[in-house]
Short mmCIF file of C-alpha atoms in Angstrom, two decimals:
data_model
loop_
_atom_site.label_atom_id
_atom_site.label_comp_id
_atom_site.label_asym_id
_atom_site.label_seq_id
_atom_site.Cartn_x
_atom_site.Cartn_y
_atom_site.Cartn_z
CA UNK K 1 50.11 -64.89 15.31
CA UNK K 2 47.13 -66.14 17.37
CA UNK K 3 44.21 -63.70 17.39
CA UNK K 4 44.11 -63.40 21.15
CA UNK K 5 47.84 -62.54 21.24
CA UNK K 6 47.46 -59.89 18.55
CA UNK K 7 44.50 -58.43 20.43
CA UNK K 8 46.50 -58.42 23.68
CA UNK K 9 49.42 -56.64 22.06
CA UNK K 10 47.01 -54.11 20.55
CA UNK K 11 45.45 -53.43 23.95
CA UNK K 12 48.84 -52.97 25.60
CA UNK K 13 49.91 -50.57 22.85
CA UNK K 14 46.68 -48.59 23.14
CA UNK K 15 46.99 -48.43 26.92
CA UNK K 16 50.56 -47.13 26.55
CA UNK K 17 49.38 -44.38 24.21
CA UNK K 18 46.54 -43.37 26.53
CA UNK K 19 48.79 -43.25 29.57
CA UNK K 20 51.09 -40.77 27.79
CA UNK K 21 48.62 -38.35 26.16
CA UNK K 22 51.33 -35.89 25.13
CA UNK K 23 53.32 -38.34 23.03
CA UNK K 24 51.99 -36.96 19.75
CA UNK K 25 50.93 -33.53 20.97
CA UNK K 26 53.14 -30.56 20.23
CA UNK K 27 54.31 -28.75 23.36
CA UNK K 28 53.47 -25.03 23.33
CA UNK K 29 56.16 -22.52 22.46
CA UNK K 30 57.11 -19.72 24.83
CA UNK K 31 58.04 -16.14 23.97
CA UNK K 32 59.04 -13.90 26.87
CA UNK K 33 59.41 -10.12 26.45
CA UNK K 34 61.28 -8.26 29.20
CA UNK K 35 61.44 -4.47 28.74
CA UNK K 36 64.11 -2.61 30.69
CA UNK K 37 62.85 0.29 32.86
CA UNK K 38 59.36 0.37 31.32
CA UNK K 39 56.92 2.08 33.67
CA UNK K 40 53.48 0.69 34.52
CA UNK K 41 51.88 3.91 33.23
CA UNK K 42 53.92 3.88 30.01
CA UNK K 43 51.62 1.44 28.18
CA UNK K 44 48.19 2.21 26.83
CA UNK K 45 46.42 -0.75 28.40
CA UNK K 46 47.31 0.62 31.86
CA UNK K 47 47.07 4.29 30.98
CA UNK K 48 44.76 5.26 28.11
CA UNK K 49 46.01 8.85 28.47
CA UNK K 50 49.68 7.86 28.04
CA UNK K 51 51.74 10.22 25.89
CA UNK K 52 53.43 7.15 24.43
CA UNK K 53 52.01 4.82 21.79
CA UNK K 54 52.12 1.06 22.41
CA UNK K 55 49.66 -0.57 19.98
CA UNK K 56 51.47 -3.91 19.87
CA UNK K 57 51.76 -4.30 23.62
CA UNK K 58 48.11 -3.33 23.88
CA UNK K 59 47.30 -5.91 21.20
CA UNK K 60 49.09 -8.55 23.25
CA UNK K 61 47.20 -7.54 26.39
CA UNK K 62 43.91 -7.72 24.50
CA UNK K 63 44.65 -11.31 23.45
CA UNK K 64 45.70 -12.37 26.95
CA UNK K 65 45.32 -11.43 30.60
CA UNK K 66 46.60 -8.10 31.91
CA UNK K 67 47.62 -8.24 35.58
CA UNK K 68 46.95 -4.76 36.93
CA UNK K 69 48.74 -5.51 40.22
CA UNK K 70 51.81 -7.19 38.77
CA UNK K 71 55.15 -6.54 40.45
CA UNK K 72 58.89 -6.85 39.97
CA UNK K 73 60.66 -8.56 42.84
CA UNK K 74 63.02 -5.58 43.20
CA UNK K 75 63.05 -1.90 42.20
CA UNK K 76 66.16 -2.31 40.00
CA UNK K 77 67.15 -4.58 37.15
CA UNK K 78 69.52 -7.49 37.95
CA UNK K 79 67.60 -8.78 40.98
CA UNK K 80 64.31 -8.89 39.09
CA UNK K 81 65.99 -10.63 36.14
CA UNK K 82 67.28 -13.19 38.64
CA UNK K 83 63.78 -13.67 40.05
CA UNK K 84 62.22 -14.34 36.64
CA UNK K 85 64.78 -16.91 35.57
CA UNK K 86 65.01 -18.71 38.92
CA UNK K 87 61.58 -18.35 40.53
CA UNK K 88 63.32 -17.21 43.72
CA UNK K 89 63.49 -13.97 45.62
CA UNK K 90 66.89 -12.45 44.79
CA UNK K 91 67.57 -11.93 48.51
CA UNK K 92 68.19 -15.68 48.81
CA UNK K 93 71.38 -15.20 46.76
CA UNK K 94 72.28 -11.72 48.09
CA UNK K 95 71.57 -10.47 44.55
CA UNK K 96 69.76 -7.42 45.88
CA UNK K 97 71.04 -4.59 43.65
CA UNK K 98 71.99 -4.12 40.03
CA UNK K 99 75.30 -5.85 39.31
CA UNK K 100 77.44 -4.39 40.70
CA UNK K 101 76.01 -1.34 42.44
CA UNK K 102 77.74 -0.58 45.75
CA UNK K 103 76.94 3.08 46.35
CA UNK K 104 77.00 4.07 50.00
CA UNK K 105 74.98 6.74 51.75
CA UNK K 106 74.69 7.43 55.44
CA UNK K 107 75.69 3.77 55.87
CA UNK K 108 77.34 1.10 53.77
CA UNK K 109 74.95 -1.05 51.74
CA UNK K 110 74.43 -4.74 52.38
CA UNK K 111 76.89 -7.24 50.94
CA UNK K 112 76.11 -7.82 47.25
CA UNK K 113 76.62 -10.95 45.15
CA UNK K 114 77.26 -9.85 41.55
CA UNK K 115 76.23 -12.96 39.57
CA UNK K 116 73.44 -15.49 39.24
CA UNK K 117 74.89 -18.73 40.64
CA UNK K 118 75.37 -21.53 38.12
CA UNK K 119 73.71 -23.88 40.61
CA UNK K 120 70.35 -22.27 39.83
CA UNK K 121 68.27 -24.33 37.38
CA UNK K 122 67.06 -21.47 35.23
CA UNK K 123 63.76 -21.44 33.39
CA UNK K 124 65.72 -21.83 30.15
CA UNK K 125 67.44 -24.94 31.49
CA UNK K 126 64.10 -26.41 32.54
CA UNK K 127 62.69 -26.01 29.04
CA UNK K 128 65.88 -27.21 27.37
CA UNK K 129 65.81 -30.38 29.46
CA UNK K 130 62.44 -31.16 27.87
CA UNK K 131 63.62 -30.75 24.30
CA UNK K 132 62.98 -27.05 23.71
CA UNK K 133 65.23 -24.95 21.49
CA UNK K 134 66.23 -21.88 23.52
CA UNK K 135 67.52 -18.43 22.64
CA UNK K 136 68.30 -15.18 24.42
CA UNK K 137 68.43 -11.73 22.89
CA UNK K 138 69.24 -8.40 24.53
CA UNK K 139 70.30 -7.35 28.01
CA UNK K 140 71.57 -10.03 30.41
CA UNK K 141 73.36 -8.17 33.27
CA UNK K 142 73.50 -11.27 35.48
CA UNK K 143 77.22 -11.85 35.78
CA UNK K 144 80.56 -10.11 35.23
CA UNK K 145 82.23 -12.73 33.04
CA UNK K 146 81.45 -15.20 30.26
CA UNK K 147 81.02 -18.14 32.61
CA UNK K 148 77.79 -16.55 33.87
CA UNK K 149 76.33 -15.46 30.52
CA UNK K 150 73.26 -16.90 28.72
CA UNK K 151 74.82 -19.92 26.98
CA UNK K 152 76.05 -21.14 30.37
CA UNK K 153 72.57 -20.77 31.84
CA UNK K 154 70.43 -22.84 29.47
CA UNK K 155 70.26 -20.80 26.26
CA UNK K 156 71.42 -22.36 22.99
CA UNK K 157 71.88 -18.98 21.34
CA UNK K 158 72.76 -15.54 22.67
CA UNK K 159 72.35 -12.31 20.72
CA UNK K 160 73.73 -9.41 22.71
CA UNK K 161 73.68 -10.62 26.32
CA UNK K 162 76.80 -9.99 28.43
CA UNK K 163 77.89 -8.13 31.56
CA UNK K 164 76.79 -4.59 30.72
CA UNK K 165 73.53 -3.10 31.95
CA UNK K 166 73.03 -0.89 28.91
CA UNK K 167 74.10 -0.42 25.28
CA UNK K 168 77.26 1.44 26.14
CA UNK K 169 79.61 0.46 23.31
CA UNK K 170 79.95 1.76 19.75
CA UNK K 171 77.02 3.94 18.71
CA UNK K 172 75.06 2.56 21.65
CA UNK K 173 71.50 2.02 20.36
CA UNK K 174 72.73 2.03 16.77
CA UNK K 175 75.16 -0.17 14.85
CA UNK K 176 78.11 -0.60 15.14
CA UNK K 177 77.18 -1.73 18.65
CA UNK K 178 80.52 -2.57 20.22
CA UNK K 179 78.85 -5.60 21.80
CA UNK K 180 80.96 -8.78 22.10
CA UNK K 181 77.87 -10.98 21.74
CA UNK K 182 76.19 -9.22 18.82
CA UNK K 183 77.59 -8.83 15.32
CA UNK K 184 77.25 -5.37 13.83
CA UNK K 185 74.58 -4.69 11.26
CA UNK K 186 74.47 -1.95 8.65
CA UNK K 187 75.61 1.41 9.95
CA UNK K 188 72.76 3.00 11.90
CA UNK K 189 70.72 -0.19 12.37
CA UNK K 190 68.51 0.24 15.43
CA UNK K 191 69.16 -2.18 18.31
CA UNK K 192 65.57 -3.09 19.40
CA UNK K 193 64.59 -3.81 15.80
CA UNK K 194 67.69 -5.96 15.30
CA UNK K 195 66.98 -7.97 18.46
CA UNK K 196 63.39 -8.51 17.36
CA UNK K 197 64.53 -9.69 13.93
CA UNK K 198 66.94 -12.17 15.50
CA UNK K 199 64.10 -13.46 17.67
CA UNK K 200 61.71 -13.70 14.72
CA UNK K 201 64.30 -15.56 12.66
CA UNK K 202 64.89 -18.00 15.50
CA UNK K 203 61.15 -18.65 15.60
CA UNK K 204 61.10 -19.32 11.85
CA UNK K 205 64.09 -21.64 12.09
CA UNK K 206 62.42 -23.67 14.86
CA UNK K 207 58.76 -23.50 13.82
CA UNK K 208 58.49 -27.30 13.64
CA UNK K 209 59.73 -27.88 17.19
CA UNK K 210 58.92 -26.31 20.58
CA UNK K 211 61.01 -23.24 21.36
CA UNK K 212 61.65 -20.84 24.24
CA UNK K 213 62.58 -17.34 23.07
CA UNK K 214 63.56 -14.74 25.66
CA UNK K 215 63.81 -11.19 24.31
CA UNK K 216 65.12 -8.87 27.03
CA UNK K 217 65.27 -5.43 25.46
CA UNK K 218 68.00 -2.96 26.35
CA UNK K 219 65.22 -0.42 25.74
CA UNK K 220 63.99 1.79 27.33
CA UNK K 221 67.04 2.14 29.57
CA UNK K 222 69.36 5.13 29.22
CA UNK K 223 71.14 6.47 27.18
CA UNK K 224 68.15 8.37 25.84
CA UNK K 225 68.53 7.82 22.10
CA UNK K 226 66.04 7.05 19.34
CA UNK K 227 65.64 7.40 15.55
CA UNK K 228 65.40 11.07 14.57
CA UNK K 229 62.13 10.68 12.69
CA UNK K 230 60.40 9.20 15.74
CA UNK K 231 61.80 11.87 18.05
CA UNK K 232 60.48 14.56 15.70
CA UNK K 233 57.06 12.87 15.70
CA UNK K 234 56.79 13.22 19.48
CA UNK K 235 58.25 16.72 19.58
CA UNK K 236 55.42 17.72 17.28
CA UNK K 237 52.91 15.77 19.35
CA UNK K 238 54.01 17.51 22.57
CA UNK K 239 53.79 20.90 20.88
CA UNK K 240 50.34 20.07 19.50
CA UNK K 241 49.13 19.05 22.97
CA UNK K 242 50.75 22.05 24.66
CA UNK K 243 53.06 19.92 26.82
CA UNK K 244 56.33 21.31 28.17
CA UNK K 245 58.72 18.54 29.17
CA UNK K 246 61.13 20.96 30.85
CA UNK K 247 58.65 22.28 33.42
CA UNK K 248 57.01 19.00 34.42
CA UNK K 249 58.72 18.40 37.77
CA UNK K 250 57.90 18.42 41.49
CA UNK K 251 59.88 18.02 44.71
CA UNK K 252 60.79 14.52 45.90
CA UNK K 253 62.18 13.01 49.09
CA UNK K 254 65.76 13.94 49.84
CA UNK K 255 67.45 10.69 50.85
CA UNK K 256 71.03 11.86 50.31
CA UNK K 257 71.69 14.78 52.70
CA UNK K 258 74.86 15.87 50.88
CA UNK K 259 73.41 15.86 47.35
CA UNK K 260 74.55 18.79 45.20
CA UNK K 261 71.04 19.36 43.87
CA UNK K 262 67.63 18.51 45.37
CA UNK K 263 65.95 15.38 44.06
CA UNK K 264 62.99 16.06 41.77
CA UNK K 265 60.40 13.78 40.14
CA UNK K 266 58.82 14.09 36.72
CA UNK K 267 55.07 14.74 36.84
CA UNK K 268 54.18 14.73 33.13
CA UNK K 269 54.83 12.36 30.25
CA UNK K 270 56.20 14.62 27.52
CA UNK K 271 59.80 13.52 26.81
CA UNK K 272 59.99 13.13 23.03
CA UNK K 273 63.10 10.93 22.91
CA UNK K 274 61.79 8.57 25.57
CA UNK K 275 58.45 8.38 23.76
CA UNK K 276 60.31 7.45 20.58
CA UNK K 277 62.22 4.75 22.47
CA UNK K 278 58.95 3.31 23.77
CA UNK K 279 57.41 3.25 20.29
CA UNK K 280 60.48 1.65 18.71
CA UNK K 281 60.46 -1.05 21.38
CA UNK K 282 56.74 -1.57 20.79
CA UNK K 283 57.39 -1.92 17.05
CA UNK K 284 59.94 -4.60 17.89
CA UNK K 285 57.32 -6.49 19.93
CA UNK K 286 55.11 -6.25 16.86
CA UNK K 287 57.79 -7.77 14.63
CA UNK K 288 57.86 -10.91 16.78
CA UNK K 289 54.08 -11.18 17.13
CA UNK K 290 53.65 -10.65 13.38
CA UNK K 291 56.06 -13.50 12.67
CA UNK K 292 54.15 -15.81 15.00
CA UNK K 293 50.93 -14.89 13.22
CA UNK K 294 52.46 -15.33 9.77
CA UNK K 295 53.62 -18.82 10.72
CA UNK K 296 50.27 -19.72 12.26
CA UNK K 297 51.85 -20.17 15.69
CA UNK K 298 49.88 -17.74 17.88
CA UNK K 299 47.54 -20.46 19.09
CA UNK K 300 50.51 -22.64 19.95
CA UNK K 301 52.60 -20.00 21.74
CA UNK K 302 52.50 -18.66 25.29
CA UNK K 303 53.57 -15.02 25.37
CA UNK K 304 54.58 -13.02 28.46
CA UNK K 305 55.59 -9.38 28.80
CA UNK K 306 56.81 -7.47 31.83
CA UNK K 307 59.46 -5.02 33.02
CA UNK K 308 62.30 -5.37 35.50
CA UNK K 309 61.45 -2.24 37.51
CA UNK K 310 59.41 0.93 37.36
CA UNK K 311 59.87 3.87 35.04
CA UNK K 312 62.85 6.19 35.48
CA UNK K 313 61.34 9.33 37.00
CA UNK K 314 63.82 10.74 39.54
CA UNK K 315 67.27 10.61 37.94
CA UNK K 316 69.35 10.30 34.76
CA UNK K 317 67.15 12.62 32.76
CA UNK K 318 63.96 11.53 34.54
CA UNK K 319 62.34 10.75 31.19
CA UNK K 320 58.95 9.43 32.33
CA UNK K 321 56.23 10.03 34.90
CA UNK K 322 54.65 7.19 36.84
CA UNK K 323 51.86 9.26 38.40
CA UNK K 324 49.59 8.53 40.14
CA UNK K 325 52.11 5.93 41.36
CA UNK K 326 54.71 7.33 43.74
CA UNK K 327 58.41 7.22 42.99
CA UNK K 328 60.01 5.19 40.24
CA UNK K 329 62.99 3.00 39.47
CA UNK K 330 65.10 2.55 42.59
CA UNK K 331 62.22 3.16 45.04
CA UNK K 332 60.11 0.59 46.90
CA UNK K 333 57.05 2.76 46.37
CA UNK K 334 54.59 1.54 43.73
CA UNK K 335 56.23 3.53 40.95
CA UNK K 336 59.40 1.50 41.39
CA UNK K 337 57.95 -2.00 41.56
CA UNK K 338 54.51 -2.13 39.88
CA UNK K 339 54.93 -3.31 36.30
CA UNK K 340 53.25 -4.01 33.01
CA UNK K 341 52.56 -7.74 33.46
CA UNK K 342 50.61 -9.80 30.92
CA UNK K 343 50.26 -13.40 29.80
CA UNK K 344 48.75 -14.79 26.59
CA UNK K 345 47.93 -18.45 27.24
CA UNK K 346 46.06 -19.78 24.17
CA UNK K 347 45.42 -23.20 25.71
CA UNK K 348 43.14 -21.57 28.30
CA UNK K 349 39.83 -20.57 26.82
CA UNK K 350 37.91 -17.60 28.20
CA UNK K 351 40.82 -16.34 30.32
CA UNK K 352 39.92 -13.02 31.97
CA UNK K 353 41.03 -9.87 30.18
CA UNK K 354 42.15 -8.34 33.46
CA UNK K 355 43.13 -9.57 36.92
CA UNK K 356 43.79 -7.44 40.03
CA UNK K 357 45.19 -10.18 42.27
CA UNK K 358 48.76 -9.20 43.32
CA UNK K 359 51.37 -11.24 41.45
CA UNK K 360 55.15 -10.98 41.21
CA UNK K 361 57.97 -11.82 38.81
CA UNK K 362 58.92 -15.05 40.62
CA UNK K 363 55.54 -16.42 39.47
CA UNK K 364 56.42 -16.67 35.78
CA UNK K 365 58.59 -19.78 36.18
CA UNK K 366 56.02 -22.18 37.75
CA UNK K 367 53.26 -20.66 35.59
CA UNK K 368 55.08 -21.36 32.34
CA UNK K 369 55.99 -24.88 33.37
CA UNK K 370 52.37 -25.68 34.16
CA UNK K 371 51.06 -24.07 30.97
CA UNK K 372 53.57 -26.08 28.95
CA UNK K 373 52.59 -29.31 30.67
CA UNK K 374 56.03 -29.75 32.21
CA UNK K 375 56.67 -31.01 35.75
CA UNK K 376 57.13 -28.36 38.46
CA UNK K 377 60.49 -27.82 40.16
CA UNK K 378 59.31 -26.75 43.62
CA UNK K 379 62.78 -26.72 45.17
CA UNK K 380 63.92 -24.33 42.44
CA UNK K 381 61.04 -21.88 41.98
CA UNK K 382 60.06 -22.10 45.64
CA UNK K 383 59.06 -18.42 45.88
CA UNK K 384 56.86 -18.44 42.79
CA UNK K 385 53.21 -19.43 42.60
CA UNK K 386 51.57 -20.68 39.41
CA UNK K 387 49.12 -18.15 38.03
CA UNK K 388 47.19 -20.77 36.05
CA UNK K 389 44.24 -20.65 38.52
CA UNK K 390 43.94 -16.91 37.89
CA UNK K 391 44.11 -17.46 34.14
CA UNK K 392 41.23 -19.89 34.58
CA UNK K 393 39.16 -17.31 36.43
CA UNK K 394 40.04 -17.81 40.11
CA UNK K 395 39.81 -14.67 42.28
CA UNK K 396 42.68 -15.43 44.64
CA UNK K 397 45.92 -17.38 45.06
CA UNK K 398 47.16 -19.59 47.85
CA UNK K 399 49.50 -16.85 49.10
CA UNK K 400 48.96 -14.18 51.69
CA UNK K 401 51.87 -11.80 51.06
CA UNK K 402 54.49 -10.55 48.60
CA UNK K 403 57.81 -9.15 49.86
CA UNK K 404 60.57 -6.74 48.83
CA UNK K 405 64.06 -6.21 50.24
CA UNK K 406 66.34 -3.48 48.92
CA UNK K 407 69.22 -2.76 51.35
CA UNK K 408 70.95 -0.27 49.04
CA UNK K 409 71.11 3.40 48.12
CA UNK K 410 69.72 3.52 44.61
CA UNK K 411 71.27 5.56 41.83
CA UNK K 412 67.84 7.12 41.46
CA UNK K 413 67.72 8.53 44.99
CA UNK K 414 65.61 5.86 46.64
CA UNK K 415 66.09 4.85 50.26
CA UNK K 416 67.21 1.43 51.54
CA UNK K 417 64.05 -0.35 52.56
CA UNK K 418 61.71 -3.28 52.44
CA UNK K 419 58.01 -3.79 51.93
CA UNK K 420 55.22 -6.31 52.27
CA UNK K 421 51.86 -6.36 50.50
CA UNK K 422 48.93 -8.26 52.02
CA UNK K 423 45.65 -7.82 50.17
CA UNK K 424 45.08 -4.10 49.68
CA UNK K 425 47.59 -3.17 52.38
CA UNK K 426 51.25 -2.33 51.92
CA UNK K 427 53.78 -1.71 54.69
CA UNK K 428 57.07 0.03 53.88
CA UNK K 429 60.04 -0.23 56.26
CA UNK K 430 63.09 2.05 56.12
CA UNK K 431 66.41 0.41 56.88
CA UNK K 432 68.34 3.45 58.11
CA UNK K 433 66.15 3.96 61.18
CA UNK K 434 63.35 1.35 61.12
CA UNK K 435 60.55 3.81 60.42
CA UNK K 436 57.46 2.18 58.90
CA UNK K 437 54.58 3.46 56.75
CA UNK K 438 51.23 1.83 56.03
CA UNK K 439 49.12 2.41 52.93
CA UNK K 440 45.79 1.11 51.65
CA UNK K 441 46.48 0.75 47.95
CA UNK K 442 42.83 0.27 47.03
CA UNK K 443 42.08 3.77 48.29
CA UNK K 444 45.51 5.39 47.97
CA UNK K 445 47.56 3.92 45.14
CA UNK K 446 49.77 7.02 45.27
CA UNK K 447 50.89 6.18 48.84
CA UNK K 448 50.18 9.66 50.17
CA UNK K 449 48.13 8.82 53.27
CA UNK K 450 50.25 7.04 55.89
CA UNK K 451 47.95 5.07 58.20
CA UNK K 452 50.63 3.55 60.43
CA UNK K 453 49.70 5.57 63.52
CA UNK K 454 46.01 4.81 63.05
CA UNK K 455 46.41 1.06 62.65
CA UNK K 456 49.12 -0.11 65.08
CA UNK K 457 47.79 -3.68 65.25
CA UNK K 458 47.92 -4.10 61.47
CA UNK K 459 51.39 -2.60 61.43
CA UNK K 460 52.57 -5.04 64.10
CA UNK K 461 51.11 -8.04 62.28
CA UNK K 462 52.55 -7.11 58.89
CA UNK K 463 55.91 -6.13 60.31
CA UNK K 464 56.24 -9.39 62.22
CA UNK K 465 55.48 -11.31 59.04
CA UNK K 466 58.00 -9.26 57.06
CA UNK K 467 60.69 -9.90 59.67
CA UNK K 468 60.02 -13.63 59.63
CA UNK K 469 60.48 -13.53 55.89
CA UNK K 470 63.81 -11.73 56.33
CA UNK K 471 64.95 -14.69 58.42
CA UNK K 472 63.63 -17.23 55.92
CA UNK K 473 65.57 -15.74 53.00
CA UNK K 474 68.65 -14.84 55.11
CA UNK K 475 68.32 -11.14 54.35
CA UNK K 476 71.34 -8.87 54.82
CA UNK K 477 71.11 -5.24 55.91
CA UNK K 478 73.01 -1.93 56.05
CA UNK K 479 76.46 -1.87 57.62
CA UNK K 480 78.19 0.90 59.58
CA UNK K 481 81.02 2.91 58.10
CA UNK K 482 84.37 2.92 59.88
CA UNK K 483 83.86 4.35 63.36
CA UNK K 484 80.37 5.46 62.33
CA UNK K 485 76.99 4.88 63.98
CA UNK K 486 75.21 1.55 63.73
CA UNK K 487 72.27 1.35 61.32
CA UNK K 488 68.93 -0.08 62.38
CA UNK K 489 68.62 -3.86 62.33
CA UNK K 490 65.34 -5.86 62.37
#
């Protein structure tokens, strides 16, 4: 071969390599932890005085960035799960309540779609299209039948995900599980530990190739059950600290006028069984992180952790307190939507330990694509914004508002309503009568001081923006009952 031809071929080959710099580079792995019903104040990194113990979640936060103003897109589970996997506000698909919650109150709730449409290109599908091995473990709750379950939405493997919103079969949180997508383990095996072990084993099996592991715990959702030894530990802790879980309640808003008993809210973290559930879930997080460390994969793995809604404080045993945040699961107050929200991105050096820029669950999708070096899908995750600039130290995002739309009567006593956050300001709008409230979260995170009457111009501006968003996402609202009065409409 002539020298000049060999040199030319060599140059072309080198140019090809340089133009595709990721040809020989390993793509980063992704592990996503989603904890059901975990309150913002339940984890130590957000609440050093928490009654609960979360050393592994705190360890993850210490290695990454903790978003102190991170939000779920909805105050209940299925809609937020939709938002994470699609990058869209759930209102766009009328997926605005847990599937399939249709409780009525003074009025009928808005029309509800009870599945995540197969037309959505989920985050799992996006990673799978680029050669990732994908797995799901835990609670799915995004469709009533098998055609809508994880393996039809981009996951190669599914351990325990189906239609139910909780571990309601068998011995519930203990084997035998009575779960059609999870084989039983030894009698008494604990569900969060089993799900973590399945996730860790998947990681080991795929350590040589990029993987996307999504562990969506059934914990810490009801039923309130935990290993006896852990429950005893926290009973003794409460007694040692002089805490009385039975007396730790205060009055709450009465949204249902015909309720048999007045709604109350827990004001003190002291529930021993719930504390044991939190610790067991945290141990499960540790199992997965320990496996990554043992395999030398921590520096090659992006890790996210969040919750689907706020802590359960006003119903179903009211096991936790979200104070100073107001309300809890099922409410559009901060207690219902502000979440533990953290990202470990090892490819970004010197990422801030903490960030107080408001972010929301739709943001995970574009963020993970960018961190993994994959092309964005702007028509899919159109409501999400990549958080990479914040991880690199930026102090703001190219977004002026975050929105919520919950046209339902929650099982937890919350009212149908919407909200918008712009900077430090949050406007809440009630759907029964159109009443609005305005809060400055920087000065009043507990939403106790309504400034709506004092700031009519700000109210008008924020409300107009919220209503334009309703139109953009084709929001649906309350409906009248037969021969009943008409509810408010924007």
